[in-house]
Coordinates of C-alpha atoms in Angstrom, one line a residue:
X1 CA 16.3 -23.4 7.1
X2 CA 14.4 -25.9 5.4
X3 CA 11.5 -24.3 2.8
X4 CA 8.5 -26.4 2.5
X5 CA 5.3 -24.3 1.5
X6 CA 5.2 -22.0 -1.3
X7 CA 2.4 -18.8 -1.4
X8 CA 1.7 -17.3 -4.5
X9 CA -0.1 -13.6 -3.8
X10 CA -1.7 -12.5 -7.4
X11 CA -2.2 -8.6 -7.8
X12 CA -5.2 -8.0 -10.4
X13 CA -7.8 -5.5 -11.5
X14 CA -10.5 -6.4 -13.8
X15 CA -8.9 -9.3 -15.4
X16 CA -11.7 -11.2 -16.3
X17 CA -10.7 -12.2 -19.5
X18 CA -7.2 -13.3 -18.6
X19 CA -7.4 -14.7 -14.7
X20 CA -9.3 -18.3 -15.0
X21 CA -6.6 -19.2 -17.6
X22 CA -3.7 -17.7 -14.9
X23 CA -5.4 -19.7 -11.8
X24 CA -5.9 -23.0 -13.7
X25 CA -2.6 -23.5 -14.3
X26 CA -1.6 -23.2 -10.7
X27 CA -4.5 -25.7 -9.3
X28 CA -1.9 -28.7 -8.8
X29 CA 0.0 -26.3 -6.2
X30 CA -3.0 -26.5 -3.7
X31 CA -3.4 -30.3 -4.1
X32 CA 0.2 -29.9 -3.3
X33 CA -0.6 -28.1 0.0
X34 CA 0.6 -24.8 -1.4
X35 CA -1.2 -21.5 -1.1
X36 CA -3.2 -19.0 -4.1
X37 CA -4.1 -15.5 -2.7
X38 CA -5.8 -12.7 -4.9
X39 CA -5.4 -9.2 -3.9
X40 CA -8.2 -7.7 -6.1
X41 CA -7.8 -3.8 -6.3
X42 CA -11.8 -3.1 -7.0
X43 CA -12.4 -5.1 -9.9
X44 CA -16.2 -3.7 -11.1
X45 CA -15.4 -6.6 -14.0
X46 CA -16.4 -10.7 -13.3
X47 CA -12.8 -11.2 -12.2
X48 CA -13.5 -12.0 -8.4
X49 CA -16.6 -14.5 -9.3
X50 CA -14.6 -16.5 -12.1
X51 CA -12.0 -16.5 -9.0
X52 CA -13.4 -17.4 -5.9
X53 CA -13.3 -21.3 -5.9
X54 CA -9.7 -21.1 -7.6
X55 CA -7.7 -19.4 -5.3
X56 CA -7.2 -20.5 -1.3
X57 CA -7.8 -16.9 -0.6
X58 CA -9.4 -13.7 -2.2
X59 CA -8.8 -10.5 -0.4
X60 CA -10.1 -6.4 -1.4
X61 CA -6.9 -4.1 -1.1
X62 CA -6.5 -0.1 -1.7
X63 CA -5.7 -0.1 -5.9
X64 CA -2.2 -0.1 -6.6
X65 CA 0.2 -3.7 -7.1
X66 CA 2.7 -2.7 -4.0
X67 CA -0.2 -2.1 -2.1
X68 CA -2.2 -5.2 -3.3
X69 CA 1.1 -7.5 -2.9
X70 CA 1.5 -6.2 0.5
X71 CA -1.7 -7.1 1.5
X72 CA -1.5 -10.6 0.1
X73 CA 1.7 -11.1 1.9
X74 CA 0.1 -10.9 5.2
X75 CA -1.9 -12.6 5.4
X76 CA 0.3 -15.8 3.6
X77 CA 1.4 -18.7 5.3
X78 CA 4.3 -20.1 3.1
X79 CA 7.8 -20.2 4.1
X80 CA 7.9 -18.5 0.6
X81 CA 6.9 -15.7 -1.3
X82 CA 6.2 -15.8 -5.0
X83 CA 4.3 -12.8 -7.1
X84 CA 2.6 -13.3 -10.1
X85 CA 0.8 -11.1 -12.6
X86 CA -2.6 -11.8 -13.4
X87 CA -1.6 -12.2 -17.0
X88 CA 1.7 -14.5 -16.5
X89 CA 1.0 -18.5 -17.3
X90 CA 3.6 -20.5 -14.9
X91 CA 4.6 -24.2 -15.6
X92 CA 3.0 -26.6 -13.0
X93 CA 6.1 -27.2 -11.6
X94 CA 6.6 -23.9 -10.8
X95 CA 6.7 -24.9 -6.6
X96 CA 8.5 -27.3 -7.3
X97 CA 11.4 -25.5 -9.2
X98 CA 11.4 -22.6 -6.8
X99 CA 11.3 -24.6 -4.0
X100 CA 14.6 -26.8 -4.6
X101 CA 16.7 -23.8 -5.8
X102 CA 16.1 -22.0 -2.7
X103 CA 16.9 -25.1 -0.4
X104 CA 20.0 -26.4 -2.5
X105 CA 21.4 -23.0 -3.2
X106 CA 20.3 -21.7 0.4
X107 CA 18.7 -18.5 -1.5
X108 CA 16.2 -16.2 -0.1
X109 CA 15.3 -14.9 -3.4
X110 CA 15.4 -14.9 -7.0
X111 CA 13.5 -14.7 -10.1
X112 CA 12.3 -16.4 -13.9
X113 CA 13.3 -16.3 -17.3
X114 CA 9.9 -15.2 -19.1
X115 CA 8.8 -16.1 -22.8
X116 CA 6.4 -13.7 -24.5
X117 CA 3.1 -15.4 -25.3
X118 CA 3.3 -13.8 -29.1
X119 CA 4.6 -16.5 -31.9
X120 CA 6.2 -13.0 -33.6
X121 CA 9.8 -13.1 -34.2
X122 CA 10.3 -9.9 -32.8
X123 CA 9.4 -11.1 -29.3
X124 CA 12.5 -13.7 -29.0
X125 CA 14.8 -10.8 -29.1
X126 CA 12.8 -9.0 -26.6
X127 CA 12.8 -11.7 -24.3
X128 CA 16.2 -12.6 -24.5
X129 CA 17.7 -9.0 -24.0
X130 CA 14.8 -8.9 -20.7
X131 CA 16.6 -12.6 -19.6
X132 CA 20.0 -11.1 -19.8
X133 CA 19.1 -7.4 -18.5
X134 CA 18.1 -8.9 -15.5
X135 CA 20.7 -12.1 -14.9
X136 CA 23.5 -9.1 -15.3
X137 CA 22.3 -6.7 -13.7
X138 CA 20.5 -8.9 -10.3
X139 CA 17.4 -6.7 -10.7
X140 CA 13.9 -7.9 -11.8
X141 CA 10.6 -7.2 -12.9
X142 CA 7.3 -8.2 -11.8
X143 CA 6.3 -10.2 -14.8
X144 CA 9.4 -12.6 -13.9
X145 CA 7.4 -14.3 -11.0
X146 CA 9.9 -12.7 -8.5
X147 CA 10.0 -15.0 -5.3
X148 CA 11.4 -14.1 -2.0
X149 CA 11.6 -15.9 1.7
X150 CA 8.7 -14.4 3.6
X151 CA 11.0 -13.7 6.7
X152 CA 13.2 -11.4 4.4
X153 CA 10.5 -10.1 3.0
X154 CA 8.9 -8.9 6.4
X155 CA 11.9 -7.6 7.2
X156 CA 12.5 -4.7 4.4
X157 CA 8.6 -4.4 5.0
X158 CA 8.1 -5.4 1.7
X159 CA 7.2 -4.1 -1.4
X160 CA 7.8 0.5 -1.5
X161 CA 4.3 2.0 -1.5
X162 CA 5.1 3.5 -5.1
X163 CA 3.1 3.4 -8.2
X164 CA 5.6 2.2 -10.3
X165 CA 9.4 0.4 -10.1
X166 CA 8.0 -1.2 -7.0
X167 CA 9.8 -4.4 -8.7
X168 CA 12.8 -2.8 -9.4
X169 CA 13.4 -0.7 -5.9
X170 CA 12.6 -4.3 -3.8
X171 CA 15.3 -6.0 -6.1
X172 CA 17.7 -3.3 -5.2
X173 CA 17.3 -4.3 -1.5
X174 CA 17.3 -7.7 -1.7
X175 CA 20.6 -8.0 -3.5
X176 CA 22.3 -5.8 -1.4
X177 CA 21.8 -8.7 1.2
X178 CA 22.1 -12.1 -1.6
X179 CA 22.7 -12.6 -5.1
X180 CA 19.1 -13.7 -6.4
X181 CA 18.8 -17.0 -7.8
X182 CA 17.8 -16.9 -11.9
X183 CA 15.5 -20.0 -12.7
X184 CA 16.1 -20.4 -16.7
X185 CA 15.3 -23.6 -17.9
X186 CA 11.8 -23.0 -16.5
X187 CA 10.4 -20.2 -17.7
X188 CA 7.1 -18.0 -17.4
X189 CA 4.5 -17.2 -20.4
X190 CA 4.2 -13.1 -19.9
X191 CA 1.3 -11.8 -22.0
X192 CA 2.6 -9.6 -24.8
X193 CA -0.4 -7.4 -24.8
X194 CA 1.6 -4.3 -23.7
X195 CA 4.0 -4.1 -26.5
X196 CA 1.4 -5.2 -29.0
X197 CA -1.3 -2.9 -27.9
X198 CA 1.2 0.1 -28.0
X199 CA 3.6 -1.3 -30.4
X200 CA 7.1 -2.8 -29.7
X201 CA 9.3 0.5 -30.4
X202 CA 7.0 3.1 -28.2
X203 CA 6.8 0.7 -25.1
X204 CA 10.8 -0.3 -24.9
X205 CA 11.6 3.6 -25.7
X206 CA 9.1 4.2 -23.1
X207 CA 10.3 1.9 -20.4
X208 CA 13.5 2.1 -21.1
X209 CA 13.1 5.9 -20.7
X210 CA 11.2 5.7 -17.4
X211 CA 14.4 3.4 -15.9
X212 CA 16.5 6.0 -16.2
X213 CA 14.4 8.5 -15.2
X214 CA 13.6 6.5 -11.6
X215 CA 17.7 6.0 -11.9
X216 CA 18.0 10.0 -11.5
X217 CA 16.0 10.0 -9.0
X218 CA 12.2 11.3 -10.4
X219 CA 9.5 10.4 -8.0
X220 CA 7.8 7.4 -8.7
X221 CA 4.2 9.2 -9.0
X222 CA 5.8 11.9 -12.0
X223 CA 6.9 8.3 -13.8
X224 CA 3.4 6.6 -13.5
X225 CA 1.7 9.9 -14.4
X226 CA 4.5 9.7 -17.9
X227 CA 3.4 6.6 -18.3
X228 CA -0.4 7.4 -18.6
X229 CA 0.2 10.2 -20.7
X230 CA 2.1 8.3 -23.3
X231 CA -0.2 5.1 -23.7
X232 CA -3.0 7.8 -23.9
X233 CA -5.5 5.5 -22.6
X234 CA -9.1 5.6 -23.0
X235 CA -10.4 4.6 -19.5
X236 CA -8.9 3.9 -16.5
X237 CA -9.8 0.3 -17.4
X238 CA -7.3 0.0 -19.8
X239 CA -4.9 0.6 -18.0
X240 CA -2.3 -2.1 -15.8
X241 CA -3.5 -1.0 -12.3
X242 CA -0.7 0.1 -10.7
X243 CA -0.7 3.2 -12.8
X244 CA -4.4 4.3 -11.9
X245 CA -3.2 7.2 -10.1
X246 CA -4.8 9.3 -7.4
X247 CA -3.8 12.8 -5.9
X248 CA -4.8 12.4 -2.5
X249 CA -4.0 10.2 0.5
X250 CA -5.3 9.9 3.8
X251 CA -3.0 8.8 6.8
X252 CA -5.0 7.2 9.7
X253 CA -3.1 7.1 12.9
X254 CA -4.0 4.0 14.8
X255 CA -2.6 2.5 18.2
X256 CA -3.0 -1.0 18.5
X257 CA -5.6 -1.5 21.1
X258 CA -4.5 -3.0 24.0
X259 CA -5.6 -2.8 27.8
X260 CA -3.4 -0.1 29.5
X261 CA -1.7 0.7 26.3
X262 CA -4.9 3.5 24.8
X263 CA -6.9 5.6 25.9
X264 CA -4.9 5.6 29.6
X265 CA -6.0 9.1 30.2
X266 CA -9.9 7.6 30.7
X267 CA -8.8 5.1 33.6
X268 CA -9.2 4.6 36.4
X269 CA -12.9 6.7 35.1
X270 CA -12.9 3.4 32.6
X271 CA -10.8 0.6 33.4
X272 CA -8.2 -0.5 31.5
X273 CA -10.3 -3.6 29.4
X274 CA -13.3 -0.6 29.4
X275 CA -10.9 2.0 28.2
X276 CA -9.2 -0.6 24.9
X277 CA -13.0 -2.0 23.8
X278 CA -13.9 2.2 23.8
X279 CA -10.9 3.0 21.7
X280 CA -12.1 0.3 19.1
X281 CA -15.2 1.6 19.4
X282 CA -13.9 5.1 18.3
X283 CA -12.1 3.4 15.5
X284 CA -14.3 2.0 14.3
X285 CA -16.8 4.8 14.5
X286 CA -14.3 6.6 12.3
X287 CA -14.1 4.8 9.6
X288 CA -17.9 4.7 9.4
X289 CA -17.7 8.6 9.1
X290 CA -15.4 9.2 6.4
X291 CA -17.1 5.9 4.1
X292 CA -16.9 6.7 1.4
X293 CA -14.6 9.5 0.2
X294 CA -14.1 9.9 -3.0
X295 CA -11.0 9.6 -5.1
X296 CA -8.9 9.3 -2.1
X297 CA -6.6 6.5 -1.4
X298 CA -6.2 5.4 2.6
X299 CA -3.2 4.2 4.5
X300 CA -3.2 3.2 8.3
X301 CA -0.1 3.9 10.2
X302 CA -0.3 1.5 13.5
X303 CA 2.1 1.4 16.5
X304 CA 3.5 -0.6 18.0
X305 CA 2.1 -3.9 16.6
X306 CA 1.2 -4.0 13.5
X307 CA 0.2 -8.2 14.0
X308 CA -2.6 -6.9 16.1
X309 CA -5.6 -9.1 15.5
X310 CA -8.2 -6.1 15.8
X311 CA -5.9 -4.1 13.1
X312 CA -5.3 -7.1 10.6
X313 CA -8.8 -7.5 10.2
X314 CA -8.9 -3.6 10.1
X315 CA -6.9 -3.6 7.0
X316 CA -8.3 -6.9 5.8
X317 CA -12.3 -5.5 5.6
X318 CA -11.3 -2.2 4.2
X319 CA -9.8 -0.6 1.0
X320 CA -6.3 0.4 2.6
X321 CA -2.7 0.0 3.0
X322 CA -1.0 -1.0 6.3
X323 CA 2.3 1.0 7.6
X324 CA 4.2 0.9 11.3
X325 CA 4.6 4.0 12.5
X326 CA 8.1 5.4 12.5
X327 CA 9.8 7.9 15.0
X328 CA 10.5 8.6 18.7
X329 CA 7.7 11.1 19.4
X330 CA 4.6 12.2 17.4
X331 CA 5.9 14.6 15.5
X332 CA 8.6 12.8 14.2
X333 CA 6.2 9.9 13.4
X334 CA 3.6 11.8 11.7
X335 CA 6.6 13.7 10.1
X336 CA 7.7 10.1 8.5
X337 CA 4.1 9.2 7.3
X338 CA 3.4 12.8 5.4
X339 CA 6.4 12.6 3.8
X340 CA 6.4 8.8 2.6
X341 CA 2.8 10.0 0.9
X342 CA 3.8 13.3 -0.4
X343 CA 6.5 10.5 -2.4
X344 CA 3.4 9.6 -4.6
X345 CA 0.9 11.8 -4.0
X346 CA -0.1 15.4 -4.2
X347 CA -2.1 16.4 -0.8
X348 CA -1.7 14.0 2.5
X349 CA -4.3 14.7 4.9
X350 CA -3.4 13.0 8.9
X351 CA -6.2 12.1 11.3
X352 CA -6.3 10.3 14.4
X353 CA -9.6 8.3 15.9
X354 CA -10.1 10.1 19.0
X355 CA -12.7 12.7 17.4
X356 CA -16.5 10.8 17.1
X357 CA -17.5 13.8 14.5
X358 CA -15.0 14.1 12.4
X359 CA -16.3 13.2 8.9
X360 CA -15.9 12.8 5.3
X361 CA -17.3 16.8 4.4
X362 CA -14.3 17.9 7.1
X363 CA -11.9 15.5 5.4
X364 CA -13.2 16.9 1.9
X365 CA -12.7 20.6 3.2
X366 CA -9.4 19.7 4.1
X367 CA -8.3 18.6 0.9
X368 CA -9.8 21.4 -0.8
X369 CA -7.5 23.8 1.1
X370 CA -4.9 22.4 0.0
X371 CA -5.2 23.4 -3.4
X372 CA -4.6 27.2 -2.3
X373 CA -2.4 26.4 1.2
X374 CA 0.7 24.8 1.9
X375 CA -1.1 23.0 5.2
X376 CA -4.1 22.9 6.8
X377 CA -4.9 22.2 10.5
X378 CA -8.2 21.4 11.9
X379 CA -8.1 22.4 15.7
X380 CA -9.2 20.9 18.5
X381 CA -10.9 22.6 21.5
X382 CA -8.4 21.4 23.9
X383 CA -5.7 23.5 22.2
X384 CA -4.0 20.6 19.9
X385 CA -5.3 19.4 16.6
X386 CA -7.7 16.6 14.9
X387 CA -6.4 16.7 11.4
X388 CA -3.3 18.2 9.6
X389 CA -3.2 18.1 6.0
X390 CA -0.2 19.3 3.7
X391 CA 1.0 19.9 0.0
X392 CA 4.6 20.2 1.6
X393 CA 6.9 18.8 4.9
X394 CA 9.6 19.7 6.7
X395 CA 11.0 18.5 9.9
X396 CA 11.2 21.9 11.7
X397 CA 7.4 21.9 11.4
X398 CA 7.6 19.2 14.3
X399 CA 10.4 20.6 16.3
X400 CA 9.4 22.0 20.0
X401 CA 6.3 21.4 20.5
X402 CA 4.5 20.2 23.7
X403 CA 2.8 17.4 22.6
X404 CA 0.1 16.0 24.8
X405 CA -0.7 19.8 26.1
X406 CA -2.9 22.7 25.0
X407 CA -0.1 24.8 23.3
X408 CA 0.3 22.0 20.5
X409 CA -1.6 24.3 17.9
X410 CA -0.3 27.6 18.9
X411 CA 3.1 26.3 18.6
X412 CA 2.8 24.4 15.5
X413 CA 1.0 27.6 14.0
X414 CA 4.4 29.6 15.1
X415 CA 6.7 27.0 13.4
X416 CA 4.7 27.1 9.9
X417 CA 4.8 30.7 10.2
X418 CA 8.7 30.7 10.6
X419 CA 9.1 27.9 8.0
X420 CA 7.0 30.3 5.7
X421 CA 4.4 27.5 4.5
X422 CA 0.6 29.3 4.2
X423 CA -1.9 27.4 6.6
X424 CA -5.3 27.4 6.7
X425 CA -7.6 26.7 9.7
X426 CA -10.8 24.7 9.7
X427 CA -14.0 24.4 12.0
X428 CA -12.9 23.6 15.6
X429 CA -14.1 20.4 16.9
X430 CA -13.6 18.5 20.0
X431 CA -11.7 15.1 20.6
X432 CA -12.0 12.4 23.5
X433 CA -9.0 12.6 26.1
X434 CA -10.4 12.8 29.5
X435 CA -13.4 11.6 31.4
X436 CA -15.2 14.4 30.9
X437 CA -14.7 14.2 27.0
X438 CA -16.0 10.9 27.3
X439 CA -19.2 11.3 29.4
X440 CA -20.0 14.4 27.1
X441 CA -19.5 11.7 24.5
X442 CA -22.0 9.5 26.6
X443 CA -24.8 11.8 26.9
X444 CA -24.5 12.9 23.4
X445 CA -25.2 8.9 21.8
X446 CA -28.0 9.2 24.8
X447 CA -29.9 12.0 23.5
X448 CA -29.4 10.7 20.0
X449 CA -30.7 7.2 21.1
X450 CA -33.7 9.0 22.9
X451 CA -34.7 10.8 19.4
X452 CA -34.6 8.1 17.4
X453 CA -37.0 6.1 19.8
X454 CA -39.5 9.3 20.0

């Protein structure tokens, strides 16, 4: 395979002072037909207006770098991948050096030598022990302007959805496949603002200390939550994004809406075209509902196509992160989904789209549970369940139940109860499954519309 067009997907948050000077050095790329996308994770700084007319794209993602590079990844069109921090200065040539080592060496990945932008002597000896770290050891950070082929990339699914070592964990996949490619001559300016704002000894103790924690296994949300703590910081603003750290994450469950594939149980009442433009419509409508909550990060969990041109733009025109779902049935999918967010966070709250009045308060309630509960169900009139939320997951929480039927709560009450995990039970509310849920549904927007008009 023959690489031709480089993308370059830059992660920021509030880096107003720093980004014009990142994104001017990379302007000869697009006269080169190559590709600038910012992944801005709610900058309230001038960081997106100094932006907009120097990047190709400039896109709002849920906070967090993996999440942010995800995003950006996406939506790219190069045959390659390269990730920059806000704060790294690349040579002009950069495209061009990246480009021939992965054609003539047939790579699919690799990496730069950096150079600290401090004149300090101290600073050439930590750049050359980072330069030989990672050429021994095949494993990079992000500040090395790691680049990867976008099919490869697609494949592992990309960055982990972790607050921190997100570098570090997709090296340890990719060379389990290839031996990256290290660029040396060439190298990248990193900004030496983090060792000089915190001071040389405390942030390689600190880092160094934080590898070897990850190496032993502590959960990446314990290491970012360490690495607050120590750098003591003032404001969330002065800290590097990816270690602004919420406690709570909602999963939104999401089919990919296409006729005869949702909402089957409405036709032949709807048919099948009538049936996929109402499920959007009930998407939609949720996500109106629960804007905004607070302090709450959002992922969207899609099956089976997570291309889907109604659910790319989903993720494109709202603060989250994008997922496949994983597993045979639904309780082994949502049984993936809690546990992946219970990696970084502290509560996981699940919710499908088929109930028009759930809202933010019931979302909020939820949450609030959890500080005294182990779960949290909210049930359904129809005998299943709108939301489930947990602090906690197990497998046998899932096992033999009759999804699709009325028994779904009762039998998922049972297995908590066996499993030994406290749950508490919010307000019941009613979802849309059958015709009749849907002409209730009907009548109900009627007799709003007519009320509104009086």
């Amino acid at each position: 395979m023959s690489y031709k067009k480089l993308s370059i997907v830059i992660p920021c948050l509030n880096e107003s002072a720093q980004i014009v000077k990142t994104l001017n050095k990379l302007q000869n790329l697009r006269q080169r037909g190559h590709e600038i996308i910012l992944s801005d994770g709610g900058s309230d700084d001038n960081t997106l207006h100094l932006a907009k007319n120097l990047v190709d794209t400039c896109i709002t993602s849920a906070l967090g770098r993996a999440r942010q590079m995800n995003q950006g990844a996406k939506i790219a069109s190069g045959d390659v991948l390269c990730f920059l921090h806000a704060d790294t200065i690349s040579p002009e040539s950069i495209d061009k050096k990246i480009l021939e080592i992965m054609n003539t060496e047939k790579s699919i990945w690799g990496f730069f030598n950096i150079k600290l932008s401090s004149k300090k002597w101290q600073f050439r000896f930590i750049e050359w022990f980072i330069n030989k770290r990672s050429c021994m050891s095949n494993v990079a950070t992000g500040d090395q302007g790691i680049f990867v082929c976008r099919r490869t990339f697609n494949q592992l699914s990309g960055f982990s959805d972790i607050p921190l070592m997100e570098d570090i964990e997709l090296s340890k996949r990719l060379r389990k496949i290839k031996i990256p490619s290290c660029i040396k001559i060439t190298r990248l300016t990193t900004s030496s603002r983090r060792w000089e704002k915190h001071g040389i000894t405390h942030t390689i103790l600190l880092m160094w200390q934080l590898r070897l924690r990850y190496f032993l296994g502590t959960p990446a949300k314990k290491l970012a939550d360490a690495y607050i703590i120590h750098n003591k910081p003032e404001s969330h603003k002065s800290v590097s994004h990816e270690t602004v750290i919420k406690n709570k994450q909602l999963v939104i469950f999401i089919k990919a809406p296409v006729p005869g594939q949702c909402k089957t149980r409405l036709i032949p009442y709807l048919s099948a075209e009538q049936a996929c433009e109402f499920y959007k419509e009930l998407v939609n409508t949720c996500f109106k509902n629960i804007s905004p909550l607070s302090n709450v990060d959002v992922a969207i969990y899609t099956t089976p196509d997570i291309n889907n041109n109604f659910i790319q733009a989903l993720a494109n025109t709202n603060p989250v992160s994008l997922h496949t779902q994983q597993g045979n049935d639904l309780g082994e999918r949502m049984h993936d989904a809690i546990h992946a967010s219970l990696q970084n966070y502290d509560k996981c709250v699940l919710i499908g789209t088929d109930c028009p009045v759930l809202d933010k308060t019931y979302i909020d309630n939820a949450f609030k549970a959890l500080n005294q509960h182990d779960m949290v169900l909210g049930p359904a009139k129809d005998g299943g369940y709108v939301l489930i939320g947990a602090t906690k997951i197990n497998t046998r929480l899932f096992n033999n139940i009759n999804w699709g039927t009325g028994l779904v709560l009762e039998q998922s009450l049972k297995n908590n109860k066996i499993a030994g995990y406290s749950t508490h039970l919010l307000n019941t509310l009613w979802d849309i499954d059958e015709p009749e849920d849907y002409i209730k549904y009907q009548n109900l927007l009627n007799t709003s519309k007519q009320s509104q008009e009086a």
